[in-house]
């Protein structure tokens, strides 16, 4: 069997396994209204209109382009990029009307729009955690793993409970708005279209001055405080947004640090957050191979809390500190005009 045949077979096996996991994880009730549904809507975690603006022949690059794992597809069609299936069609059409509107995004952002963004981000993350629980369950069954599963199970259950609570919290804001609940760190409508679309929640481990603000150990996932961000390319502009809810007060100091940065450094930092802490971004295929092959970018995409290769520190790294975490000015900045999409 040649290498290409092996890679194809590996993809088929992985695809079958993940389909089994997804089927096991999928419930029968909409996470927003709680009603039983025969079929969930195919929801996009990043608005589909943004993906279409950067797609070439309907295709976009996925984060796997930087992960160097041959069994993963590096590109997919817009219809299959960043999707999750957890809510009914009625809720998908009703809950996100204000935020999934290009005109609204480029005007004054209301608390309703920000709450809708939070709900979408939490839904996507909750979907990931529910699938993660099913994944571990299937792995243990597949390899007849006999070790204690309790630690992993507790960690994942903690995370699921946290994001279920977050979902209820942001839904309550839509139902009973409070006065100025959100803090916007950065909001800008750029006069050009960036070649990257991204949206999710994240929890950076350190602030701009390298003070620890979140313990990323999995067992503490229920205590993480949350930032929300999006980068949405539009027809001839781009919306960049970074914000948090006032309850996540650990980000006040980060906001103060961010405010004294130059405009260029602010874009640079948001660009860094995307590749250091997110896996829900999509890139135009118009980007040059030179940029896509950036060694620093590939290294950062595989960092976990400053540790290389998915957090697997070698003896050499421990003794000689041979790996130096990637800094924000060492990677290509996809938010600059120089890399703007045509």
CSV table of C-alpha atoms in Angstrom, one decimal:
chain,number,residue,atom,x,y,z
A,1,UNK,CA,0.0,0.0,0.0
A,2,UNK,CA,1.4,3.4,-1.0
A,3,UNK,CA,1.4,6.4,1.2
A,4,UNK,CA,-1.4,8.1,-0.6
A,5,UNK,CA,-3.6,4.9,-0.3
A,6,UNK,CA,-2.7,4.8,3.4
A,7,UNK,CA,-3.8,8.5,3.9
A,8,UNK,CA,-7.0,7.9,2.1
A,9,UNK,CA,-7.8,4.8,4.2
A,10,UNK,CA,-6.9,6.7,7.4
A,11,UNK,CA,-9.3,9.5,6.4
A,12,UNK,CA,-12.1,7.0,5.7
A,13,UNK,CA,-11.5,5.3,9.1
A,14,UNK,CA,-11.4,8.7,10.9
A,15,UNK,CA,-14.5,9.9,9.1
A,16,UNK,CA,-16.5,6.8,10.1
A,17,UNK,CA,-15.3,7.1,13.7
A,18,UNK,CA,-16.2,10.8,14.0
A,19,UNK,CA,-19.6,10.2,12.4
A,20,UNK,CA,-20.3,7.5,15.0
A,21,UNK,CA,-19.2,10.0,17.7
A,22,UNK,CA,-21.4,12.8,16.3
A,23,UNK,CA,-24.4,10.4,16.2
A,24,UNK,CA,-23.8,9.3,19.8
A,25,UNK,CA,-23.5,13.0,20.9
A,26,UNK,CA,-26.5,14.3,19.1
A,27,UNK,CA,-29.5,14.6,21.3
A,28,UNK,CA,-33.2,15.1,20.3
A,29,UNK,CA,-33.9,18.5,21.8
A,30,UNK,CA,-33.0,22.0,20.6
A,31,UNK,CA,-30.5,23.6,23.0
A,32,UNK,CA,-32.2,26.9,22.7
A,33,UNK,CA,-36.0,26.2,23.0
A,34,UNK,CA,-35.7,22.7,24.5
A,35,UNK,CA,-38.3,21.3,22.1
A,36,UNK,CA,-37.9,17.9,20.5
A,37,UNK,CA,-37.0,18.0,16.9
A,38,UNK,CA,-36.7,15.5,14.1
A,39,UNK,CA,-33.8,17.3,12.5
A,40,UNK,CA,-31.4,20.0,13.6
A,41,UNK,CA,-30.5,23.0,11.5
A,42,UNK,CA,-27.0,23.1,10.0
A,43,UNK,CA,-25.8,26.2,11.8
A,44,UNK,CA,-22.7,28.1,10.9
A,45,UNK,CA,-20.5,29.2,13.8
A,46,UNK,CA,-19.1,32.0,11.5
A,47,UNK,CA,-21.8,33.7,9.4
A,48,UNK,CA,-22.1,32.0,6.0
A,49,UNK,CA,-22.0,35.4,4.2
A,50,UNK,CA,-18.5,36.1,5.5
A,51,UNK,CA,-17.2,32.7,4.4
A,52,UNK,CA,-18.6,33.3,0.9
A,53,UNK,CA,-16.8,36.6,0.6
A,54,UNK,CA,-13.4,34.9,1.0
A,55,UNK,CA,-14.1,31.6,-0.7
A,56,UNK,CA,-12.6,30.6,-4.0
A,57,UNK,CA,-14.8,28.2,-6.0
A,58,UNK,CA,-16.8,27.7,-2.8
A,59,UNK,CA,-13.8,26.5,-0.8
A,60,UNK,CA,-11.9,27.8,2.2
A,61,UNK,CA,-8.8,26.7,4.1
A,62,UNK,CA,-9.4,25.3,7.6
A,63,UNK,CA,-7.0,25.5,10.7
A,64,UNK,CA,-5.7,22.1,9.7
A,65,UNK,CA,-3.6,23.8,7.0
A,66,UNK,CA,-1.2,24.7,9.8
A,67,UNK,CA,-1.4,21.5,11.9
A,68,UNK,CA,0.6,19.2,9.6
A,69,UNK,CA,-1.6,16.2,10.1
A,70,UNK,CA,-2.0,14.4,6.8
A,71,UNK,CA,-5.2,12.6,7.7
A,72,UNK,CA,-7.1,15.9,8.1
A,73,UNK,CA,-8.6,17.8,5.2
A,74,UNK,CA,-7.1,21.3,4.9
A,75,UNK,CA,-10.0,22.7,2.8
A,76,UNK,CA,-13.7,22.3,2.7
A,77,UNK,CA,-16.7,23.9,1.1
A,78,UNK,CA,-18.5,26.8,2.7
A,79,UNK,CA,-21.5,24.7,3.5
A,80,UNK,CA,-19.4,22.3,5.6
A,81,UNK,CA,-17.2,24.9,7.3
A,82,UNK,CA,-17.6,25.7,11.0
A,83,UNK,CA,-21.0,24.0,11.3
A,84,UNK,CA,-22.8,22.5,14.3
A,85,UNK,CA,-26.2,20.9,14.6
A,86,UNK,CA,-27.7,21.6,18.0
A,87,UNK,CA,-30.7,23.9,17.4
A,88,UNK,CA,-33.9,23.7,15.5
A,89,UNK,CA,-34.5,25.7,12.3
A,90,UNK,CA,-37.0,28.0,14.0
A,91,UNK,CA,-34.5,29.1,16.7
A,92,UNK,CA,-31.7,29.4,14.1
A,93,UNK,CA,-33.8,31.8,12.1
A,94,UNK,CA,-35.1,33.7,15.1
A,95,UNK,CA,-32.2,34.1,17.6
A,96,UNK,CA,-29.5,35.6,15.3
A,97,UNK,CA,-31.4,38.0,13.1
A,98,UNK,CA,-29.8,41.2,14.4
A,99,UNK,CA,-26.2,40.0,14.4
A,100,UNK,CA,-26.3,38.1,11.1
A,101,UNK,CA,-27.0,41.3,9.3
A,102,UNK,CA,-24.2,43.0,7.4
A,103,UNK,CA,-25.6,46.5,7.8
A,104,UNK,CA,-26.2,46.1,11.6
A,105,UNK,CA,-22.6,44.9,12.1
A,106,UNK,CA,-21.2,48.1,10.6
A,107,UNK,CA,-23.4,50.4,12.7
A,108,UNK,CA,-23.7,50.9,16.5
A,109,UNK,CA,-23.5,47.5,18.2
A,110,UNK,CA,-26.5,47.0,20.5
A,111,UNK,CA,-26.4,44.7,23.6
A,112,UNK,CA,-28.9,42.5,21.7
A,113,UNK,CA,-26.4,42.0,18.9
A,114,UNK,CA,-23.6,41.3,21.4
A,115,UNK,CA,-25.8,38.8,23.3
A,116,UNK,CA,-26.6,37.0,20.1
A,117,UNK,CA,-22.9,36.7,19.3
A,118,UNK,CA,-22.3,35.3,22.8
A,119,UNK,CA,-25.1,32.7,22.3
A,120,UNK,CA,-23.7,31.6,19.0
A,121,UNK,CA,-20.2,31.2,20.5
A,122,UNK,CA,-21.4,29.3,23.5
A,123,UNK,CA,-23.5,27.0,21.4
A,124,UNK,CA,-20.5,26.1,19.2
A,125,UNK,CA,-18.3,25.5,22.2
A,126,UNK,CA,-21.0,23.4,24.0
A,127,UNK,CA,-21.3,21.3,20.9
A,128,UNK,CA,-17.6,20.7,21.0
A,129,UNK,CA,-17.7,19.7,24.6
A,130,UNK,CA,-20.6,17.3,24.2
A,131,UNK,CA,-18.8,15.7,21.2
A,132,UNK,CA,-15.6,15.5,23.3
A,133,UNK,CA,-17.5,13.6,26.0
A,134,UNK,CA,-18.8,11.1,23.4
A,135,UNK,CA,-15.3,10.9,21.8
A,136,UNK,CA,-13.7,9.8,25.0
A,137,UNK,CA,-16.5,7.3,25.6
A,138,UNK,CA,-16.0,5.8,22.2
A,139,UNK,CA,-12.2,5.7,22.5
A,140,UNK,CA,-12.4,3.9,25.8
A,141,UNK,CA,-14.8,1.4,24.3
A,142,UNK,CA,-12.7,1.0,21.1
A,143,UNK,CA,-9.4,0.2,22.8
A,144,UNK,CA,-11.0,-1.4,25.9
A,145,UNK,CA,-9.3,1.2,28.1
A,146,UNK,CA,-9.2,0.0,31.7
A,147,UNK,CA,-7.7,3.0,33.4
A,148,UNK,CA,-9.7,5.4,35.5
A,149,UNK,CA,-11.8,7.6,33.3
A,150,UNK,CA,-13.1,9.6,36.2
A,151,UNK,CA,-10.7,12.6,35.9
A,152,UNK,CA,-11.4,13.1,32.2
A,153,UNK,CA,-15.1,12.6,32.7
A,154,UNK,CA,-15.3,15.1,35.5
A,155,UNK,CA,-13.3,17.7,33.5
A,156,UNK,CA,-15.6,17.4,30.5
A,157,UNK,CA,-18.8,17.4,32.6
A,158,UNK,CA,-17.6,20.5,34.4
A,159,UNK,CA,-17.0,22.3,31.1
A,160,UNK,CA,-20.5,21.2,29.7
A,161,UNK,CA,-22.2,22.5,32.9
A,162,UNK,CA,-20.3,25.8,32.6
A,163,UNK,CA,-21.4,26.4,29.1
A,164,UNK,CA,-24.9,25.3,29.7
A,165,UNK,CA,-25.0,28.0,32.5
A,166,UNK,CA,-23.4,30.5,30.1
A,167,UNK,CA,-26.1,29.8,27.5
A,168,UNK,CA,-28.9,30.4,30.0
A,169,UNK,CA,-27.2,33.5,31.2
A,170,UNK,CA,-26.9,35.1,27.7
A,171,UNK,CA,-30.5,34.0,26.8
A,172,UNK,CA,-31.7,35.9,29.9
A,173,UNK,CA,-30.0,39.1,28.6
A,174,UNK,CA,-32.1,38.8,25.5
A,175,UNK,CA,-35.2,38.4,27.5
A,176,UNK,CA,-34.5,41.0,30.2
A,177,UNK,CA,-31.8,43.4,29.0
A,178,UNK,CA,-29.6,45.0,31.7
A,179,UNK,CA,-27.8,48.3,31.4
A,180,UNK,CA,-24.4,48.2,29.7
A,181,UNK,CA,-23.6,44.5,30.5
A,182,UNK,CA,-20.8,44.3,28.0
A,183,UNK,CA,-17.3,45.8,27.7
A,184,UNK,CA,-16.0,46.3,24.2
A,185,UNK,CA,-12.2,46.1,24.1
A,186,UNK,CA,-12.0,46.8,20.3
A,187,UNK,CA,-14.5,47.4,17.6
A,188,UNK,CA,-13.5,48.6,14.1
A,189,UNK,CA,-14.9,48.5,10.6
A,190,UNK,CA,-11.8,48.2,8.4
A,191,UNK,CA,-12.1,49.8,4.9
A,192,UNK,CA,-10.9,46.6,3.2
A,193,UNK,CA,-11.7,42.9,3.2
A,194,UNK,CA,-9.4,40.7,5.2
A,195,UNK,CA,-8.7,37.1,3.9
A,196,UNK,CA,-9.8,35.4,7.2
A,197,UNK,CA,-13.1,34.8,8.9
A,198,UNK,CA,-13.2,33.8,12.5
A,199,UNK,CA,-15.6,33.8,15.5
A,200,UNK,CA,-15.6,32.1,18.8
A,201,UNK,CA,-15.0,32.5,22.6
A,202,UNK,CA,-11.6,32.0,24.1
A,203,UNK,CA,-9.8,32.2,27.4
A,204,UNK,CA,-6.2,33.4,27.1
A,205,UNK,CA,-3.9,32.1,29.8
A,206,UNK,CA,-1.9,35.4,30.2
A,207,UNK,CA,-2.5,39.1,29.6
A,208,UNK,CA,-0.3,41.4,27.6
A,209,UNK,CA,2.1,41.8,30.5
A,210,UNK,CA,2.4,38.0,30.9
A,211,UNK,CA,0.3,37.9,34.1
A,212,UNK,CA,-1.7,34.7,34.4
A,213,UNK,CA,-5.4,35.4,34.0
A,214,UNK,CA,-6.8,31.8,33.4
A,215,UNK,CA,-5.6,28.4,34.5
A,216,UNK,CA,-6.0,26.3,31.3
A,217,UNK,CA,-5.7,23.0,33.1
A,218,UNK,CA,-8.7,20.9,31.9
A,219,UNK,CA,-9.9,20.2,35.4
A,220,UNK,CA,-10.5,23.9,35.9
A,221,UNK,CA,-12.4,24.5,32.7
A,222,UNK,CA,-15.5,25.5,34.6
A,223,UNK,CA,-13.7,28.5,36.2
A,224,UNK,CA,-12.4,30.0,33.0
A,225,UNK,CA,-13.4,33.6,32.2
A,226,UNK,CA,-14.4,34.3,28.6
A,227,UNK,CA,-13.6,36.7,25.8
A,228,UNK,CA,-15.7,36.9,22.7
A,229,UNK,CA,-14.3,37.9,19.3
A,230,UNK,CA,-15.1,37.9,15.7
A,231,UNK,CA,-13.4,38.8,12.4
A,232,UNK,CA,-15.9,39.1,9.6
A,233,UNK,CA,-14.9,40.0,6.1
A,234,UNK,CA,-17.8,41.7,4.2
A,235,UNK,CA,-18.1,42.9,0.6
A,236,UNK,CA,-15.5,45.7,0.8
A,237,UNK,CA,-15.0,46.0,4.5
A,238,UNK,CA,-14.3,43.9,7.6
A,239,UNK,CA,-15.7,43.9,11.1
A,240,UNK,CA,-13.3,43.3,14.0
A,241,UNK,CA,-14.7,42.9,17.5
A,242,UNK,CA,-13.2,41.9,20.8
A,243,UNK,CA,-15.4,42.1,24.0
A,244,UNK,CA,-16.4,40.5,27.3
A,245,UNK,CA,-19.3,40.6,29.8
A,246,UNK,CA,-18.6,42.6,32.9
A,247,UNK,CA,-18.9,39.5,35.1
A,248,UNK,CA,-15.7,38.3,33.5
A,249,UNK,CA,-13.8,41.0,35.4
A,250,UNK,CA,-10.3,39.5,34.9
A,251,UNK,CA,-10.2,41.2,31.5
A,252,UNK,CA,-10.4,44.8,32.9
A,253,UNK,CA,-6.7,44.9,33.3
A,254,UNK,CA,-6.2,43.4,29.8
A,255,UNK,CA,-8.4,46.1,28.4
A,256,UNK,CA,-6.3,48.8,30.1
A,257,UNK,CA,-3.2,47.2,28.6
A,258,UNK,CA,-4.7,46.9,25.2
A,259,UNK,CA,-5.8,50.6,25.2
A,260,UNK,CA,-2.3,51.9,25.3
A,261,UNK,CA,-1.2,49.8,22.3
A,262,UNK,CA,-0.7,51.4,18.9
A,263,UNK,CA,-3.4,50.7,16.3
A,264,UNK,CA,-1.0,48.4,14.5
A,265,UNK,CA,-0.3,46.4,17.7
A,266,UNK,CA,-3.9,46.1,18.5
A,267,UNK,CA,-4.6,44.4,15.2
A,268,UNK,CA,-1.5,42.3,15.7
A,269,UNK,CA,-2.7,41.1,19.2
A,270,UNK,CA,-6.1,40.1,17.9
A,271,UNK,CA,-4.5,38.3,15.0
A,272,UNK,CA,-2.3,36.5,17.6
A,273,UNK,CA,-5.3,35.5,19.7
A,274,UNK,CA,-6.9,33.8,16.7
A,275,UNK,CA,-4.0,31.5,16.0
A,276,UNK,CA,-2.9,30.9,19.6
A,277,UNK,CA,-6.3,30.2,21.2
A,278,UNK,CA,-8.9,29.5,18.5
A,279,UNK,CA,-9.6,26.7,16.1
A,280,UNK,CA,-12.6,28.3,14.5
A,281,UNK,CA,-11.1,30.4,11.7
A,282,UNK,CA,-11.1,30.0,7.9
A,283,UNK,CA,-8.7,31.4,5.4
A,284,UNK,CA,-9.0,32.5,1.8
A,285,UNK,CA,-7.3,30.2,-0.7
A,286,UNK,CA,-5.9,33.4,-2.3
A,287,UNK,CA,-3.2,33.7,0.4
A,288,UNK,CA,0.3,33.0,-0.9
A,289,UNK,CA,2.0,29.7,-0.1
A,290,UNK,CA,4.8,31.6,1.5
A,291,UNK,CA,2.5,32.9,4.2
A,292,UNK,CA,0.8,29.6,4.6
A,293,UNK,CA,4.1,27.9,5.1
A,294,UNK,CA,5.3,30.2,7.8
A,295,UNK,CA,7.2,28.1,10.3
A,296,UNK,CA,6.2,30.4,13.2
A,297,UNK,CA,2.5,30.2,12.3
A,298,UNK,CA,2.7,26.4,12.2
A,299,UNK,CA,4.4,26.3,15.5
A,300,UNK,CA,1.9,28.6,17.1
A,301,UNK,CA,-1.1,26.7,15.8
A,302,UNK,CA,0.3,23.6,17.7
A,303,UNK,CA,1.1,25.5,20.9
A,304,UNK,CA,-0.9,24.8,24.1
A,305,UNK,CA,-0.3,27.5,26.7
A,306,UNK,CA,3.1,28.2,25.4
A,307,UNK,CA,4.2,24.6,25.1
A,308,UNK,CA,5.1,23.1,21.7
A,309,UNK,CA,3.6,20.1,19.8
A,310,UNK,CA,0.2,20.1,21.4
A,311,UNK,CA,1.7,20.6,24.8
A,312,UNK,CA,4.0,17.6,24.6
A,313,UNK,CA,7.2,19.0,26.2
A,314,UNK,CA,10.4,17.0,25.5
A,315,UNK,CA,13.1,16.3,28.1
A,316,UNK,CA,15.3,18.7,26.0
A,317,UNK,CA,12.7,21.4,26.3
A,318,UNK,CA,12.5,21.0,30.0
A,319,UNK,CA,16.3,21.0,30.7
A,320,UNK,CA,17.5,23.5,28.2
A,321,UNK,CA,14.3,25.6,27.6
A,322,UNK,CA,15.0,25.1,23.9
A,323,UNK,CA,11.5,26.0,22.9
A,324,UNK,CA,10.6,29.7,23.0
A,325,UNK,CA,6.9,30.5,22.7
A,326,UNK,CA,5.9,32.4,19.6
A,327,UNK,CA,5.3,36.1,20.0
A,328,UNK,CA,2.6,38.1,18.3
A,329,UNK,CA,5.0,40.0,16.0
A,330,UNK,CA,6.6,36.8,14.7
A,331,UNK,CA,3.6,35.7,12.6
A,332,UNK,CA,1.9,37.1,9.5
A,333,UNK,CA,-0.9,39.5,10.4
A,334,UNK,CA,-4.0,38.6,8.4
A,335,UNK,CA,-5.8,41.8,9.5
A,336,UNK,CA,-3.5,44.2,7.7
A,337,UNK,CA,-4.3,46.0,4.4
A,338,UNK,CA,-1.2,44.4,2.8
A,339,UNK,CA,-2.9,41.0,3.0
A,340,UNK,CA,-6.4,42.2,2.1
A,341,UNK,CA,-8.4,40.0,-0.2
A,342,UNK,CA,-9.0,41.2,-3.7
